[in-house]
Amino acid sequence: MTRGHFASPCCCKKKLADSVECLYTLYMKIKYPISLKQILLFSFLIIFVLGVSTTLVSTLVRADDKIKAEENNFALNGRTAQTVQAAFENVQNNSYVLFEAFSAVEGAAGKKELGDAFFRSNQDVLFVFSPETELLVNPSASEKLTAIKEFLSSPELTAVTADKSSNQKAWYFNASELFDIPSVIFVYKYGPSNAVENGVVGFDVAALCELMGTGSNNTTILVDENAKVLVNPDFGSSKTVRNEVLSLIKQLKDNPSESNSQTVMDGIFTAVHQIKDDLFVITTISEKSVYAVINRTTYRIVLFSLAVLFIAIILIRIFSNSITNPIKELVGAAGQIEKGEFELSIKPRTRDEIGLLTESFVQMGKGLSEREKLMISFSKFTNKTIAQKAANGELTLGGETRNATIFFSDIRSFTAMSEKMQPKEVVDFLNVYMTKMVDCVNKTGGVVDKYIGDAIMAVWGAPESSGSAAGDALNAVTAALMMRVELFRFNKERAAAGLAPVKIGCGINSGPVVAGQIGSDERMEYTVIGDAVNLASRTEALNKPFATDVLITENTYNLIKDKIIVEEMPGVHVKGKTDAIKMFAVINLVGKDKPSTLEEVRRIIGTVAPDLAKVNTDDEEKKYNIQA
């Protein structure tokens, strides 16, 4: 099994590093992830809907609860007031009967029997006191006799009974602390106007307190006209009557028109009902108690909403991952394509639009891969820049005038060399040689125009320029000098293999040319034509008689003369030209140490300085004449 079947650790680390870098770049570029947007959006919708629903329900239920609480409080207040008034009237009426009966009965035994019968019928009465009966005490309250006598001799009672007028009908006292049980003592007048008497009755109101406390969260009290509490169900507990309720009682006392009304004050529903003798039954319930149920329900709804929101966030996160993860893969795939890696390993995860996009992305990668392979293949037959322009449709049939530098190179005595080689050997030799030479052209920004057998034609300044004619000319000369170095190394390799050295000549000329696509709509070739091209070709041919390897014309020399070291050669009359054209043998670039003279160059390339006066020109083509 070959090593190619397994990925090396370095390769795995590189892929992992690339993946981490891709994810980091992705998160750095994304300010607002889709998952965050979805979570925020759905969270807002859930909170908004549940909030509005909860508010509406709470508001509506609160309104209903308020109405029901007011109605129940008012009804309870009315029923309690009727019961209290009936109980007080019953005790008072029974006391009247007792007083009249005592006046009609003679003898202590009869009166005692009458008193015992009264208490058996009125067990809630603690005692009765009047001029007729004197003090009668319920046997069940005999232990309170001392307290009763203390009250009957109190200045407070004396002040009340001293008034013999009939204007005041009754007085009421809260005796709960005196007797240590919920109780009320009331004093009322009876008898004819000319003989008014005061009756004193002690009344156990425990049953009334129990009745007043049956209203669930409602509290009912009985007060007199001075807002003094007579009956309070909370007797014996730590609870006390609210000060604001007492204040309200006084306000209602001063405003008789509202004595039987209901109002809300400081969060308290208060219903007032007036009964006989200016007594007031007041029933209250707090808004907190009224809204306790709806508050608990609202709290539960809020908890439920939070639970729903939490679950929704988890579900949204899972759902968003099904969208964002494929998108992240597509972003990573786009990064691969940017790096030139067109073979994508991603696969559709879902059968929706994103899955379709993923399939299209994979197909696009395959198409780009085929295009890249075609571009690579095409670039082997023409220049990469031209291939790119052709692929982008930027090259059309026709041309444009450009100032360019044209280069020609040729192998000396290649015909004689190839006759001693097999065809395959010729091809292999040319492939190695061309690779080394063309690499020099490409590194300096030149374009190989064509191969003419063993010759190379290259151009600088078309279709792309370095920015100036001088720059293009300098690049062309630099490429020729690089070829000199590569050829020197190539010949060392050939010498080691026992092969003869290779000698070349390079001709360079600068000038205006027509550059563009030449041919037909079906087959076109990008090239340059013009007199400057012809002169470059003829310049290359002069290297043989001059025993040089790089010749440039005066046109090129004038562009870069301050950047190169040259030696001027004799002027040449070129066919088609009236005036002699100056030629310059290139020695080196300015700033380079060696070679520094033409003699050193000739030693490197293996030539000997000729006697220019005896040069045998090409009599057949008559391309040039040497001027002594």
XYZ file of N, CA and C in Angstrom, residues 10-24 339:
48
model
N 1.131 15.773 9.764
C 1.258 17.201 9.421
C 0.065 17.666 8.613
N -0.393 16.792 7.689
C -1.551 17.139 6.853
C -2.795 17.296 7.711
N -2.985 16.355 8.676
C -4.165 16.435 9.558
C -4.119 17.699 10.403
N -2.934 18.019 10.933
C -2.814 19.238 11.742
C -3.112 20.468 10.910
N -2.640 20.450 9.669
C -2.895 21.608 8.790
C -4.381 21.769 8.519
N -5.076 20.644 8.260
C -6.521 20.709 8.004
C -7.263 21.204 9.235
N -6.843 20.693 10.428
C -7.481 21.132 11.659
C -7.244 22.620 11.876
N -6.012 23.065 11.635
C -5.703 24.492 11.793
C -6.514 25.330 10.819
N -6.640 24.838 9.572
C -7.440 25.572 8.577
C -8.894 25.636 9.005
N -9.441 24.546 9.566
C -10.835 24.524 10.010
C -11.054 25.511 11.150
N -10.124 25.501 12.121
C -10.232 26.427 13.249
C -10.145 27.864 12.765
N -9.200 28.108 11.851
C -9.060 29.461 11.298
C -10.317 29.884 10.555
N -10.913 28.953 9.817
C -12.144 29.244 9.068
C -13.283 29.590 10.018
N -13.431 28.795 11.107
C -14.489 29.063 12.077
C -14.256 30.398 12.773
N -12.988 30.662 13.137
C -12.672 31.927 13.801
C -12.982 33.109 12.892
N -9.477 29.545 -2.080
C -8.100 29.057 -2.057
C -7.770 28.180 -3.259
